[in-house]
Amino acid sequence: MRLPAPFPTDERTELLNPNQPAAVRGDPASGPSRDEHTRWADTLTRTRQPGPFRGTPHWAGLQPATLAVHAGTQDDAATGAVGTPIYQSSTFLLEADQYRSIEEGYARDRFIYTRYGNPSQWAVEEKLAALEGAESALVFSSGMAAISATLLALLDRGAHVVASSELYGGTYALLQGELPTLGMSASYVDPRDLAAIEAAIRPETQVLFFEALTNPLLKIVDIPGIVAIARKHGLRVVIDATFATPIAMKPLGWGVDVVVHSASKYLNGHSDLIAGVAAGPRKLLDAIWPRRLAYGGSLDPHACFMLERGLKTLPLRMRAHAEGAAIVAAWLEQHPRVRRVYFAGLPSHPDHALARRLLANPTGMVCFELDGTDAHAVALLEHLQLAKKATSLGGVETLVSLPFNTSHAAFTAHQRERMGIRPGCVRLSVGIEDPRDLLTDLAQAIECAFGA
Ligand SMILES: *Cc1c(COP(=O)(O)O)cnc(C)c1O
């Protein structure tokens, strides 16, 4: 049996952004009615359409907690089953409309083959776009697939990127190892130094790439300040907002061109899948989409279902992460064996003023320095019973890792020290457990680590 077409052409105008004037939407009621065949081409020359979306965007103007539950999610039209079905199909029946979309270059708006697009992808993409306040979003098989497709879409041969000197290791490897093979290059600057960022711009610079919060010291990057520099020089800004999530900030609202995430972290939130997302205007996402096709970083429909389910509790989880982290950070700050604590919600955070201005949620990330050595930090990890010793972040379970033997193992102790990562540095991704249990666990582990 063939299910009803999820995206009937005659409903197309309903799927468009209701905030656009009717004339721009090509609303048949507002102008001369056109043959559906030419109407598509006509609207495309006047404006890029948002989407593709499967549902009517009746969620416009709703709050994040509501969007997280409802946006993009589609009940099954065939059976009435609540929630988006998992469209575990590699390919779709081709009819005249699909053939035409291939011929006329709008295959992104039809279901043809799952690497191109799939209803399970569209559902979660619509939810992500709604949460980011974006016209359009694309999901990828990993955060790195999203970042690489985005950068390769925005850069020409010979182009240069100005990026943070405190990048995620995988992104650094992409910029440093892969871009040069395509005739592109990058340079790295202190993400908190706007003058240095501007000074690093060259005639061939095309993109400024920064992470919203740095790892592991959680410095807050002045994204509106970076956007102002980009505007002045006609450059694009890409922000990796993995640590922040759309609950903490909506970088597109500040004029950022594309926001990317590793959805493997807070967005999915359960440490059980790898995925990525890029969100922004349809015009740019249309340029990123062919890179998803060419480099093959498409997200499997089952993983889309899991990510969509994870996203439904994102606002709830972020509140719990932030509340737990605030309690843990305040407790650590008064502990005699702790020298320093970094948490965006603490008044002692070096960028606290910026954090208050830019972050609606301080996240669950806490970094602290034991009043000891890396050996004390290793001993602390050995004695922790609840917190899991693992890299990654943003899951419901508290994760703990040491920058010196994970993310920053490639640097010497001296280089780490110059970055501000001193001996005894511990990174905590505070989960959603009861913070009292986390404190009990930390208290006994710190005591054991110092041999008390
Ligand atoms: C994890 C992470 C990535 C890479 O994401 P994957 O899903 O592992 O490919 C990129 N940026 C940041 C900030 C990350 O934490």
Coordinates of N, CA and C in Angstrom, one line a residue, residues 45-246:
T45 N 13.0 32.0 -7.9 CA 13.8 33.2 -8.4 C 13.6 34.4 -7.5
R46 N 12.4 34.5 -6.8 CA 12.2 35.6 -6.0 C 12.7 35.4 -4.5
T47 N 12.6 34.2 -4.0 CA 13.0 34.0 -2.7 C 13.3 32.5 -2.5
R48 N 14.2 32.2 -1.6 CA 14.5 30.8 -1.3 C 13.5 30.4 -0.3
Q49 N 12.9 29.2 -0.4 CA 11.9 28.7 0.5 C 12.6 28.1 1.7
P50 N 11.9 28.3 2.9 CA 12.4 27.6 4.0 C 12.1 26.1 3.9
G51 N 12.6 25.3 4.8 CA 12.3 23.9 4.8 C 13.4 23.1 4.0
P52 N 13.1 22.0 3.5 CA 11.8 21.4 3.3 C 11.2 20.9 4.7
F53 N 9.9 21.1 4.9 CA 9.3 20.7 6.1 C 8.1 19.8 5.7
R54 N 7.8 18.9 6.6 CA 6.7 18.0 6.4 C 5.4 18.5 6.9
G55 N 5.4 19.4 7.9 CA 4.2 19.9 8.5 C 3.9 21.3 8.2
T56 N 2.7 21.8 8.6 CA 2.5 23.2 8.6 C 3.2 23.9 9.8
P57 N 3.8 25.0 9.6 CA 4.6 25.6 10.7 C 3.6 26.3 11.7
H58 N 2.7 25.6 12.2 CA 1.7 26.2 13.1 C 2.4 26.5 14.5
W59 N 3.7 26.1 14.6 CA 4.4 26.2 15.8 C 5.0 27.6 15.9
A60 N 4.9 28.4 14.9 CA 5.5 29.8 14.9 C 5.1 30.5 16.2
G61 N 6.1 31.1 16.9 CA 5.8 31.9 18.1 C 5.6 31.1 19.4
L62 N 5.8 29.7 19.3 CA 5.7 28.9 20.5 C 7.0 28.9 21.3
Q63 N 6.9 28.6 22.6 CA 8.1 28.5 23.4 C 8.9 27.3 23.2
P64 N 10.2 27.3 23.5 CA 11.1 26.2 23.3 C 10.6 24.8 23.8
A65 N 10.0 24.8 25.0 CA 9.5 23.6 25.6 C 8.4 23.0 24.8
T66 N 7.6 23.8 24.2 CA 6.5 23.3 23.3 C 7.1 22.9 22.0
L67 N 8.0 23.7 21.4 CA 8.6 23.4 20.1 C 9.3 22.0 20.2
A68 N 10.0 21.8 21.4 CA 10.8 20.6 21.5 C 9.9 19.4 21.4
V69 N 8.7 19.5 21.9 CA 7.7 18.3 21.9 C 7.1 18.2 20.5
H70 N 6.6 19.4 19.9 CA 5.7 19.3 18.8 C 6.3 19.6 17.4
A71 N 7.3 20.5 17.4 CA 7.7 21.0 16.0 C 8.3 19.8 15.2
G72 N 7.9 19.7 14.0 CA 8.4 18.6 13.1 C 7.8 17.2 13.3
T73 N 7.4 16.9 14.5 CA 6.9 15.6 14.8 C 5.6 15.4 14.1
Q74 N 5.4 14.2 13.4 CA 4.3 13.9 12.6 C 3.7 12.6 13.0
D75 N 2.4 12.7 13.3 CA 1.7 11.4 13.6 C 1.5 10.7 12.3
D76 N 1.4 9.4 12.4 CA 1.3 8.6 11.1 C -0.1 8.7 10.5
A77 N -0.1 9.3 9.3 CA -1.4 9.5 8.6 C -2.1 8.2 8.3
A78 N -1.4 7.1 8.1 CA -2.0 5.9 7.7 C -2.7 5.2 8.8
T79 N -2.1 5.2 10.0 CA -2.6 4.4 11.1 C -3.1 5.3 12.3
G80 N -2.7 6.5 12.3 CA -3.0 7.4 13.5 C -2.1 7.2 14.7
A81 N -1.0 6.4 14.5 CA 0.0 6.2 15.5 C 0.6 7.5 15.9
V82 N 0.7 7.8 17.2 CA 1.2 9.1 17.6 C 2.8 9.1 17.5
G83 N 3.3 10.1 16.9 CA 4.7 10.3 16.8 C 5.2 9.9 15.4
T84 N 6.4 10.4 15.1 CA 6.9 10.2 13.7 C 7.3 8.7 13.5
P85 N 6.7 8.1 12.5 CA 7.2 6.7 12.2 C 8.7 6.7 11.8
I86 N 9.3 5.6 12.0 CA 10.7 5.5 11.5 C 10.6 5.0 10.0
Y87 N 11.0 5.9 9.1 CA 10.9 5.5 7.7 C 12.2 4.8 7.3
Q88 N 12.3 3.5 7.7 CA 13.6 2.8 7.5 C 13.6 2.3 6.1
S89 N 13.7 3.2 5.2 CA 13.8 2.9 3.7 C 15.0 3.6 3.1
S90 N 15.6 3.0 2.2 CA 16.7 3.6 1.5 C 16.2 4.4 0.3
T91 N 15.0 4.0 -0.2 CA 14.6 4.6 -1.5 C 13.0 4.8 -1.5
F92 N 12.6 5.6 -2.4 CA 11.1 6.0 -2.5 C 10.6 5.8 -3.9
L93 N 9.3 5.5 -3.9 CA 8.7 5.3 -5.2 C 8.8 6.6 -6.0
L94 N 9.2 6.5 -7.3 CA 9.3 7.6 -8.1 C 8.1 7.8 -9.0
E95 N 7.5 9.0 -8.9 CA 6.4 9.4 -9.8 C 6.8 10.6 -10.5
A96 N 5.8 11.1 -11.3 CA 6.1 12.3 -12.2 C 6.7 13.4 -11.4
D97 N 6.2 13.7 -10.2 CA 6.7 14.8 -9.4 C 8.1 14.7 -9.0
Q98 N 8.5 13.5 -8.6 CA 9.9 13.2 -8.2 C 10.8 13.3 -9.4
Y99 N 10.4 12.7 -10.5 CA 11.3 12.9 -11.7 C 11.5 14.3 -12.1
R100 N 10.4 15.1 -12.0 CA 10.5 16.5 -12.3 C 11.4 17.2 -11.4
S101 N 11.4 16.9 -10.1 CA 12.2 17.6 -9.1 C 13.7 17.3 -9.4
I102 N 14.0 16.1 -9.9 CA 15.4 15.8 -10.2 C 15.8 16.6 -11.4
E103 N 14.9 16.6 -12.4 CA 15.2 17.3 -13.7 C 15.4 18.8 -13.5
E104 N 14.6 19.3 -12.6 CA 14.5 20.8 -12.4 C 15.3 21.3 -11.2
G105 N 16.0 20.4 -10.5 CA 17.0 20.8 -9.5 C 16.4 21.1 -8.2
Y106 N 15.2 20.6 -7.8 CA 14.8 20.8 -6.5 C 14.5 19.5 -5.7
A107 N 15.4 18.5 -6.0 CA 15.3 17.2 -5.4 C 15.4 17.2 -3.9
R108 N 16.0 18.3 -3.3 CA 16.0 18.4 -1.9 C 14.6 18.5 -1.3
D109 N 13.6 18.9 -2.1 CA 12.3 19.1 -1.6 C 11.4 17.9 -1.8
R110 N 12.0 16.8 -2.3 CA 11.2 15.6 -2.5 C 11.9 14.4 -1.9
F111 N 11.2 13.3 -1.7 CA 11.8 12.1 -1.2 C 12.2 11.2 -2.4
I112 N 13.5 10.9 -2.5 CA 14.0 10.2 -3.7 C 14.8 9.0 -3.2
Y113 N 15.8 9.3 -2.3 CA 16.7 8.3 -1.9 C 17.2 8.9 -0.5
T114 N 17.4 8.0 0.5 CA 17.6 8.5 1.8 C 18.9 9.4 2.1
R115 N 19.9 9.2 1.2 CA 21.1 10.1 1.4 C 20.7 11.5 1.0
Y116 N 19.7 11.6 0.1 CA 19.2 13.0 -0.2 C 18.3 13.6 0.8
G117 N 17.4 12.7 1.4 CA 16.5 13.1 2.4 C 15.5 12.0 2.7
N118 N 14.9 12.1 3.9 CA 14.0 11.0 4.3 C 13.0 11.7 5.3
P119 N 11.8 11.2 5.4 CA 10.8 11.8 6.3 C 11.3 11.9 7.7
S120 N 12.0 10.8 8.2 CA 12.5 10.8 9.5 C 13.6 11.9 9.7
Q121 N 14.3 12.2 8.7 CA 15.3 13.3 8.7 C 14.5 14.6 8.8
W122 N 13.6 14.8 7.9 CA 12.8 16.0 7.8 C 12.2 16.4 9.1
A123 N 11.6 15.4 9.8 CA 10.9 15.6 11.1 C 11.9 16.2 12.1
V124 N 13.1 15.6 12.2 CA 14.0 16.1 13.2 C 14.7 17.4 12.8
E125 N 14.8 17.5 11.5 CA 15.4 18.8 11.0 C 14.4 20.0 11.2
E126 N 13.1 19.7 11.1 CA 12.1 20.8 11.4 C 12.2 21.1 12.9
K127 N 12.3 20.1 13.7 CA 12.3 20.4 15.2 C 13.6 21.2 15.5
L128 N 14.7 20.9 14.9 CA 16.0 21.6 15.2 C 15.9 23.0 14.6
A129 N 15.3 23.2 13.4 CA 15.2 24.5 12.9 C 14.3 25.4 13.8
A130 N 13.2 24.8 14.2 CA 12.3 25.6 15.1 C 13.0 26.0 16.4
L131 N 13.8 25.1 17.0 CA 14.5 25.4 18.2 C 15.6 26.4 18.0
E132 N 16.2 26.4 16.8 CA 17.3 27.4 16.6 C 16.8 28.7 16.0
G133 N 15.5 28.7 15.7 CA 14.9 29.9 15.0 C 15.5 30.0 13.6
A134 N 15.7 28.9 13.0 CA 16.4 28.9 11.6 C 15.3 28.6 10.6
E135 N 15.6 29.1 9.4 CA 14.7 28.8 8.3 C 14.8 27.3 7.9
S136 N 16.0 26.8 8.1 CA 16.2 25.4 7.5 C 17.3 24.8 8.4
A137 N 17.3 23.4 8.4 CA 18.3 22.7 9.1 C 18.6 21.4 8.4
L138 N 19.8 20.8 8.6 CA 20.1 19.5 8.0 C 20.8 18.7 9.1
V139 N 20.4 17.4 9.1 CA 21.1 16.5 10.1 C 22.1 15.7 9.3
F140 N 23.1 15.3 10.1 CA 24.3 14.6 9.5 C 24.6 13.4 10.4
S141 N 25.5 12.5 9.9 CA 25.8 11.3 10.6 C 26.8 11.6 11.7
S142 N 27.3 12.8 11.9 CA 28.1 13.2 13.0 C 28.3 14.7 13.1
G143 N 28.7 15.2 14.2 CA 29.0 16.6 14.3 C 30.1 17.0 13.2
M144 N 31.1 16.1 13.1 CA 32.2 16.4 12.1 C 31.7 16.4 10.7
A145 N 30.7 15.6 10.4 CA 30.1 15.6 9.0 C 29.4 16.9 8.8
A146 N 28.7 17.4 9.8 CA 28.1 18.7 9.7 C 29.1 19.9 9.5
I147 N 30.1 19.8 10.3 CA 31.2 20.9 10.2 C 31.9 20.8 8.9
S148 N 32.3 19.6 8.5 CA 33.0 19.6 7.2 C 32.2 20.0 6.0
A149 N 30.9 19.5 6.0 CA 30.0 19.9 4.9 C 29.8 21.4 4.9
T150 N 29.6 22.0 6.0 CA 29.3 23.4 6.1 C 30.5 24.2 5.6
L151 N 31.7 23.9 6.1 CA 32.9 24.6 5.8 C 33.2 24.5 4.3
L152 N 33.1 23.2 3.8 CA 33.4 23.0 2.4 C 32.4 23.7 1.4
A153 N 31.2 23.9 1.9 CA 30.2 24.6 1.2 C 30.4 26.1 1.1
L154 N 31.0 26.7 2.2 CA 31.2 28.1 2.3 C 32.6 28.6 1.8
L155 N 33.5 27.7 1.6 CA 34.8 28.1 1.2 C 35.1 27.8 -0.3
D156 N 35.8 28.7 -0.9 CA 36.3 28.5 -2.3 C 37.7 28.0 -2.2
R157 N 38.2 27.5 -3.4 CA 39.6 27.1 -3.4 C 40.5 28.4 -3.1
G158 N 41.5 28.2 -2.3 CA 42.3 29.3 -1.9 C 41.8 30.1 -0.7
A159 N 40.7 29.7 -0.2 CA 40.1 30.5 0.9 C 40.8 30.2 2.2
H160 N 40.6 31.2 3.1 CA 41.3 31.1 4.5 C 40.2 31.3 5.5
V161 N 40.4 30.6 6.6 CA 39.5 30.6 7.8 C 40.2 31.2 9.0
V162 N 39.6 32.1 9.7 CA 40.1 32.5 11.0 C 39.3 31.7 12.0
A163 N 40.0 30.9 12.8 CA 39.3 30.0 13.8 C 39.9 30.2 15.2
S164 N 39.2 29.7 16.1 CA 39.6 29.8 17.5 C 40.9 28.9 17.8
S165 N 41.8 29.4 18.6 CA 43.0 28.6 19.0 C 42.6 27.5 20.0
E166 N 41.3 27.5 20.4 CA 40.9 26.4 21.4 C 39.8 25.6 20.8
L167 N 40.0 25.1 19.6 CA 39.0 24.3 18.9 C 38.9 22.9 19.4
Y168 N 37.7 22.3 19.2 CA 37.6 20.9 19.3 C 38.6 20.2 18.4
G169 N 39.2 19.1 18.9 CA 40.3 18.4 18.2 C 40.0 18.0 16.8
G170 N 38.8 17.5 16.6 CA 38.4 17.0 15.3 C 38.3 18.1 14.3
T171 N 37.8 19.3 14.8 CA 37.7 20.4 13.9 C 39.1 21.0 13.5
Y172 N 40.0 20.9 14.5 CA 41.4 21.4 14.3 C 42.0 20.5 13.2
A173 N 41.8 19.2 13.4 CA 42.3 18.2 12.4 C 41.8 18.5 11.0
L174 N 40.5 18.8 10.9 CA 39.9 19.1 9.6 C 40.5 20.3 9.0
L175 N 40.7 21.4 9.8 CA 41.2 22.7 9.3 C 42.7 22.5 8.9
Q176 N 43.4 21.8 9.8 CA 44.9 21.7 9.7 C 45.3 20.6 8.7
G177 N 44.6 19.5 8.7 CA 45.0 18.3 7.9 C 44.3 18.2 6.6
E178 N 43.0 18.6 6.5 CA 42.2 18.4 5.3 C 42.1 19.6 4.4
L179 N 41.9 20.8 5.0 CA 41.7 22.0 4.2 C 42.9 22.3 3.2
P180 N 44.1 22.1 3.7 CA 45.3 22.4 2.8 C 45.3 21.5 1.6
T181 N 44.7 20.2 1.6 CA 44.7 19.4 0.5 C 43.7 19.9 -0.6
L182 N 42.8 20.8 -0.1 CA 41.9 21.5 -1.1 C 42.3 22.9 -1.4
G183 N 43.5 23.2 -1.0 CA 44.0 24.6 -1.3 C 43.4 25.6 -0.4
M184 N 43.0 25.2 0.8 CA 42.5 26.2 1.8 C 43.4 26.2 3.0
S185 N 43.2 27.3 3.8 CA 44.1 27.3 5.0 C 43.3 28.0 6.1
A186 N 43.9 27.8 7.3 CA 43.3 28.4 8.5 C 44.4 29.0 9.4
S187 N 44.0 30.0 10.1 CA 44.9 30.5 11.2 C 44.1 30.6 12.5
Y188 N 44.7 30.6 13.6 CA 44.1 30.4 14.9 C 44.4 31.6 15.9
V189 N 43.3 32.0 16.5 CA 43.5 33.2 17.3 C 42.7 33.0 18.7
D190 N 43.2 33.7 19.7 CA 42.5 33.7 21.0 C 41.0 34.1 20.8
P191 N 40.1 33.2 21.1 CA 38.7 33.5 20.8 C 38.1 34.7 21.6
R192 N 38.8 35.1 22.6 CA 38.3 36.2 23.5 C 39.0 37.5 23.1
D193 N 39.8 37.5 22.0 CA 40.5 38.8 21.7 C 40.0 39.3 20.3
L194 N 39.0 40.2 20.4 CA 38.4 40.6 19.1 C 39.4 41.3 18.2
A195 N 40.3 42.1 18.8 CA 41.3 42.8 18.0 C 42.2 41.8 17.2
A196 N 42.6 40.7 17.9 CA 43.4 39.6 17.3 C 42.6 38.9 16.2
I197 N 41.3 38.8 16.4 CA 40.5 38.1 15.4 C 40.5 39.0 14.1
E198 N 40.3 40.3 14.3 CA 40.2 41.2 13.1 C 41.6 41.3 12.5
A199 N 42.6 41.3 13.3 CA 44.0 41.4 12.7 C 44.4 40.1 11.9
A200 N 43.7 39.0 12.2 CA 44.0 37.7 11.5 C 43.4 37.6 10.1
I201 N 42.5 38.6 9.8 CA 41.7 38.5 8.5 C 42.7 38.9 7.4
R202 N 42.6 38.1 6.3 CA 43.5 38.3 5.1 C 42.5 38.6 4.0
P203 N 43.1 39.0 2.9 CA 42.2 39.3 1.7 C 41.5 38.0 1.3
E204 N 42.0 36.8 1.5 CA 41.4 35.6 1.0 C 40.5 35.0 2.1
T205 N 40.4 35.6 3.3 CA 39.5 35.1 4.4 C 38.1 35.1 3.9
Q206 N 37.4 33.9 4.2 CA 36.0 33.9 3.9 C 35.1 33.6 5.1
V207 N 35.7 32.9 6.1 CA 34.8 32.4 7.2 C 35.5 32.6 8.5
L208 N 34.8 33.1 9.5 CA 35.2 33.1 10.9 C 34.5 31.9 11.6
F209 N 35.3 31.0 12.2 CA 34.8 29.8 12.8 C 35.1 29.8 14.3
F210 N 34.1 29.8 15.2 CA 34.4 29.8 16.6 C 33.4 28.9 17.3
E211 N 33.8 28.4 18.5 CA 32.9 27.7 19.4 C 32.3 28.6 20.4
A212 N 31.1 28.4 20.7 CA 30.4 29.3 21.7 C 31.0 29.3 23.0
L213 N 31.4 28.2 23.5 CA 32.1 28.1 24.8 C 33.3 27.2 24.5
T214 N 34.5 27.6 25.1 CA 35.7 26.8 24.8 C 35.7 25.6 25.8
N215 N 36.5 24.6 25.3 CA 36.8 23.4 26.1 C 38.2 23.4 26.5
P216 N 38.5 23.1 27.7 CA 37.6 22.8 28.9 C 37.3 24.0 29.8
L217 N 37.9 25.1 29.5 CA 37.8 26.2 30.5 C 36.6 27.0 30.4
L218 N 35.7 26.7 29.4 CA 34.4 27.3 29.3 C 34.4 28.8 29.2
K219 N 35.4 29.3 28.4 CA 35.4 30.8 28.2 C 34.2 31.1 27.3
I220 N 33.6 32.2 27.5 CA 32.5 32.6 26.7 C 33.0 33.5 25.5
V221 N 32.6 33.1 24.3 CA 33.0 33.9 23.1 C 32.0 34.9 22.8
D222 N 32.5 36.1 22.5 CA 31.6 37.3 22.3 C 31.1 37.2 20.8
I223 N 30.1 36.4 20.6 CA 29.6 36.1 19.2 C 29.1 37.4 18.6
P224 N 28.3 38.2 19.2 CA 27.9 39.5 18.6 C 29.1 40.3 18.1
G225 N 30.1 40.3 18.9 CA 31.3 41.1 18.6 C 32.0 40.5 17.4
I226 N 32.0 39.2 17.2 CA 32.6 38.5 16.1 C 31.7 38.8 14.8
V227 N 30.4 38.8 15.0 CA 29.5 39.1 13.9 C 29.8 40.5 13.4
A228 N 30.0 41.4 14.3 CA 30.2 42.8 13.9 C 31.5 42.9 13.0
I229 N 32.5 42.2 13.4 CA 33.8 42.2 12.6 C 33.5 41.6 11.2
A230 N 32.8 40.5 11.2 CA 32.5 39.8 9.9 C 31.7 40.7 9.0
R231 N 30.8 41.4 9.5 CA 30.0 42.4 8.7 C 30.9 43.4 8.1
K232 N 31.8 43.9 8.9 CA 32.7 45.0 8.4 C 33.5 44.5 7.2
H233 N 33.9 43.2 7.3 CA 34.8 42.7 6.2 C 34.1 41.8 5.2
G234 N 32.8 41.7 5.3 CA 32.0 40.9 4.3 C 32.3 39.4 4.4
L235 N 32.4 38.9 5.7 CA 32.7 37.5 5.9 C 31.6 36.7 6.5
R236 N 31.6 35.4 6.4 CA 30.6 34.6 7.0 C 31.1 34.1 8.4
V237 N 30.1 33.9 9.3 CA 30.4 33.4 10.6 C 29.8 32.1 10.8
V238 N 30.5 31.1 11.2 CA 30.0 29.8 11.6 C 30.3 29.5 13.1
I239 N 29.3 29.2 13.8 CA 29.5 29.0 15.3 C 29.1 27.5 15.6
D240 N 30.1 26.9 16.3 CA 29.8 25.5 16.8 C 29.2 25.8 18.2
A241 N 27.9 25.5 18.3 CA 27.2 25.8 19.6 C 26.9 24.5 20.4
T242 N 27.7 23.5 20.2 CA 27.5 22.2 20.8 C 27.4 22.4 22.3
F243 N 28.3 23.1 23.0 CA 28.3 23.2 24.4 C 27.2 24.1 24.9
A244 N 26.6 24.9 24.1 CA 25.6 25.9 24.5 C 24.2 25.4 24.4
T245 N 23.9 24.8 23.2 CA 22.6 24.3 22.8 C 21.7 25.6 22.5
P246 N 20.6 25.3 21.7 CA 19.7 26.5 21.5 C 18.9 26.9 22.7

